[in-house]
């Protein structure tokens, strides 16, 4: 990558990062080219030339949040053996990310779901696909734990994946709205009890 291309990519990522911060604080609908331009000290046309329309920028924000989320939660867990060690690492990293990142910046997956739940359009479709992609990865990990004999053979992967997601949503509520510093500890304790109820 030559210097000019590298600089252009850095600028584009700075724009997307600023838009992500704005969305986390105020919602996806708060993203406008002008608001982001003001944050990165570019002209509105300068932002448009690098990312395109407002909707294209909103989509880029959803995709970037998904990339960061997977990089923090899922990718490191792949170093663990298939089965419960991998599933446990995913859940604990998700709890830690919710405590350390989403507690301060918000969660695009969760907040965006509430923001777009009663709307139609490409933005909702993209967010839904990102959330379903993550839920499918979680479900596969549960199935691997069943196949490894770590969880009971009658374990429903959909049920357990849904219960894990519900734990995290509860933690997000308590850490952001209640501002409860013990929320992550309670979520960890709940996870430990939950996974024991499924163990073979």
Coordinates of C-alpha atoms in Angstrom, one line a residue:
X1 CA 0.0 0.0 0.0
X2 CA 1.6 3.3 -1.1
X3 CA 1.6 6.3 1.2
X4 CA -1.3 8.1 -0.6
X5 CA -3.5 5.0 -0.4
X6 CA -2.6 4.4 3.2
X7 CA -3.5 8.0 4.1
X8 CA -6.8 7.7 2.3
X9 CA -7.6 4.5 4.2
X10 CA -6.6 6.0 7.6
X11 CA -8.9 8.9 6.8
X12 CA -11.8 6.6 5.9
X13 CA -11.4 4.6 9.1
X14 CA -11.3 7.8 11.1
X15 CA -14.6 8.8 9.5
X16 CA -16.1 5.4 10.3
X17 CA -14.7 5.5 13.8
X18 CA -16.2 9.0 14.4
X19 CA -19.6 7.8 13.0
X20 CA -19.5 4.7 15.2
X21 CA -18.9 6.9 18.3
X22 CA -21.8 9.1 17.3
X23 CA -24.1 6.1 16.8
X24 CA -23.1 4.6 20.1
X25 CA -23.9 7.8 21.9
X26 CA -27.0 8.9 20.0
X27 CA -28.2 6.1 17.7
X28 CA -27.7 5.2 14.1
X29 CA -30.2 7.9 13.0
X30 CA -27.9 10.5 14.5
X31 CA -25.3 9.8 11.9
X32 CA -25.2 12.5 9.2
X33 CA -22.4 13.4 6.9
X34 CA -22.2 16.9 8.4
X35 CA -22.1 15.7 12.0
X36 CA -19.3 13.3 11.2
X37 CA -17.4 15.9 9.1
X38 CA -17.5 18.2 12.1
X39 CA -16.0 15.5 14.3
X40 CA -13.1 14.7 11.9
X41 CA -12.6 18.3 10.7
X42 CA -13.3 17.6 7.1
X43 CA -15.9 19.1 4.7
X44 CA -19.2 17.4 4.2
X45 CA -18.1 16.7 0.6
X46 CA -14.8 15.3 1.9
X47 CA -16.7 12.7 3.9
X48 CA -19.0 11.9 1.0
X49 CA -16.1 11.4 -1.3
X50 CA -14.6 8.8 1.0
X51 CA -17.6 6.8 2.3
X52 CA -20.5 7.8 0.0
X53 CA -24.1 8.5 1.2
X54 CA -25.4 8.7 4.8
X55 CA -26.9 5.2 4.5
X56 CA -23.5 3.9 3.2
X57 CA -21.9 5.4 6.3
X58 CA -24.5 3.9 8.6
X59 CA -23.9 0.5 7.0
X60 CA -20.1 0.9 7.3
X61 CA -20.7 1.6 11.1
X62 CA -22.7 -1.6 11.6
X63 CA -20.0 -3.6 9.7
X64 CA -17.2 -2.1 11.6
X65 CA -18.9 -2.7 15.0
X66 CA -19.4 -6.3 14.0
X67 CA -15.8 -6.6 12.9
X68 CA -14.5 -5.2 16.3
X69 CA -17.0 -7.4 18.2
X70 CA -15.9 -10.6 16.5
X71 CA -12.2 -9.7 16.9
X72 CA -12.6 -9.1 20.6
X73 CA -14.9 -11.9 21.5
X74 CA -14.8 -14.7 19.0
X75 CA -11.4 -14.8 17.3
X76 CA -9.3 -15.2 20.5
X77 CA -11.6 -18.0 21.7
X78 CA -10.7 -20.0 18.6
X79 CA -7.3 -20.7 20.3
X80 CA -9.2 -22.8 22.8
X81 CA -10.2 -26.5 22.1
X82 CA -13.6 -27.1 20.6
X83 CA -16.3 -27.6 23.1
X84 CA -16.9 -26.1 26.5
X85 CA -13.4 -24.4 26.8
X86 CA -14.2 -22.4 23.6
X87 CA -17.8 -21.6 24.6
X88 CA -16.7 -20.6 28.1
X89 CA -14.0 -18.3 26.6
X90 CA -16.5 -16.7 24.2
X91 CA -19.0 -15.9 27.0
X92 CA -16.4 -14.6 29.4
X93 CA -14.9 -12.4 26.7
X94 CA -18.4 -11.1 25.8
X95 CA -19.0 -10.3 29.5
X96 CA -15.7 -8.5 29.7
X97 CA -16.3 -6.6 26.5
X98 CA -19.7 -5.5 27.8
X99 CA -18.1 -4.3 31.0
X100 CA -15.1 -2.6 29.4
X101 CA -16.4 -1.3 26.1
X102 CA -20.2 -1.3 25.7
X103 CA -20.6 0.0 29.3
X104 CA -19.0 3.3 28.1
X105 CA -19.7 3.3 24.4
X106 CA -23.0 1.4 24.0
X107 CA -23.7 -1.6 21.9
X108 CA -24.7 -1.1 18.2
X109 CA -26.2 -4.6 18.0
X110 CA -28.5 -4.0 21.0
X111 CA -29.3 -0.3 20.7
X112 CA -29.6 -0.6 16.9
X113 CA -32.1 -3.5 17.3
X114 CA -34.4 -1.4 19.4
X115 CA -33.9 1.6 17.1
X116 CA -34.7 -0.4 13.9
X117 CA -37.1 -3.1 15.2
X118 CA -40.2 -1.5 13.7
X119 CA -38.6 -0.2 10.5
X120 CA -38.0 -1.8 7.2
X121 CA -35.1 -1.2 4.8
X122 CA -31.5 -2.1 4.0
X123 CA -30.1 -0.8 7.3
X124 CA -32.4 -3.1 9.3
X125 CA -31.5 -6.0 7.0
X126 CA -27.8 -5.5 7.4
X127 CA -28.0 -5.2 11.2
X128 CA -30.2 -8.3 11.4
X129 CA -27.7 -10.3 9.2
X130 CA -24.8 -9.2 11.5
X131 CA -26.7 -10.3 14.7
X132 CA -27.9 -13.5 13.1
X133 CA -24.3 -14.3 11.9
X134 CA -23.1 -13.9 15.5
X135 CA -26.0 -16.0 16.9
X136 CA -25.2 -18.7 14.4
X137 CA -21.5 -18.7 15.5
X138 CA -22.6 -19.0 19.1
X139 CA -25.0 -21.8 18.3
X140 CA -22.3 -23.7 16.4
X141 CA -20.0 -23.5 19.4
X142 CA -22.8 -24.9 21.7
X143 CA -23.3 -27.8 19.2
X144 CA -19.5 -28.5 19.3
X145 CA -19.7 -28.6 23.1
X146 CA -22.5 -31.2 22.8
X147 CA -20.6 -33.2 20.3
X148 CA -17.5 -33.2 22.5
X149 CA -19.6 -34.6 25.3
X150 CA -19.2 -31.5 27.5
X151 CA -22.9 -30.6 27.4
X152 CA -25.9 -33.0 27.6
X153 CA -27.0 -34.6 24.4
X154 CA -30.5 -33.1 24.7
X155 CA -29.1 -29.6 24.9
X156 CA -31.0 -27.2 22.6
X157 CA -28.4 -25.0 20.9
X158 CA -31.0 -22.3 20.1
X159 CA -32.2 -22.3 23.8
X160 CA -28.7 -22.0 25.3
X161 CA -27.6 -19.4 22.7
X162 CA -30.7 -17.4 23.5
X163 CA -30.1 -17.6 27.3
X164 CA -26.5 -16.5 26.9
X165 CA -27.7 -13.5 24.8
X166 CA -30.3 -12.6 27.4
X167 CA -27.6 -12.7 30.2
X168 CA -25.6 -10.2 28.2
X169 CA -28.5 -7.9 27.5
X170 CA -29.3 -7.9 31.2
X171 CA -25.7 -7.0 32.0
X172 CA -25.8 -4.2 29.5
X173 CA -28.9 -2.8 31.0
X174 CA -27.5 -2.9 34.5
X175 CA -24.1 -1.5 33.6
X176 CA -25.4 1.3 31.4
X177 CA -28.7 2.3 32.9
X178 CA -28.3 1.3 36.6
X179 CA -24.5 2.1 36.4
X180 CA -24.0 -0.9 38.6
X181 CA -20.3 -1.8 38.9
X182 CA -21.1 -5.3 40.1
X183 CA -23.1 -6.2 36.9
X184 CA -20.3 -8.2 35.3
X185 CA -19.7 -10.2 38.5
X186 CA -23.4 -11.1 38.6
X187 CA -23.4 -12.1 34.9
X188 CA -20.4 -14.3 35.4
X189 CA -22.1 -16.0 38.4
X190 CA -25.3 -16.5 36.3
X191 CA -23.2 -18.0 33.4
X192 CA -21.6 -20.4 35.8
X193 CA -24.9 -21.6 37.1
X194 CA -26.4 -21.8 33.6
X195 CA -23.6 -23.8 32.1
X196 CA -23.6 -26.3 35.0
X197 CA -27.3 -26.9 34.4
X198 CA -26.4 -28.1 30.9
X199 CA -23.2 -30.1 31.6
X200 CA -23.2 -33.8 31.0

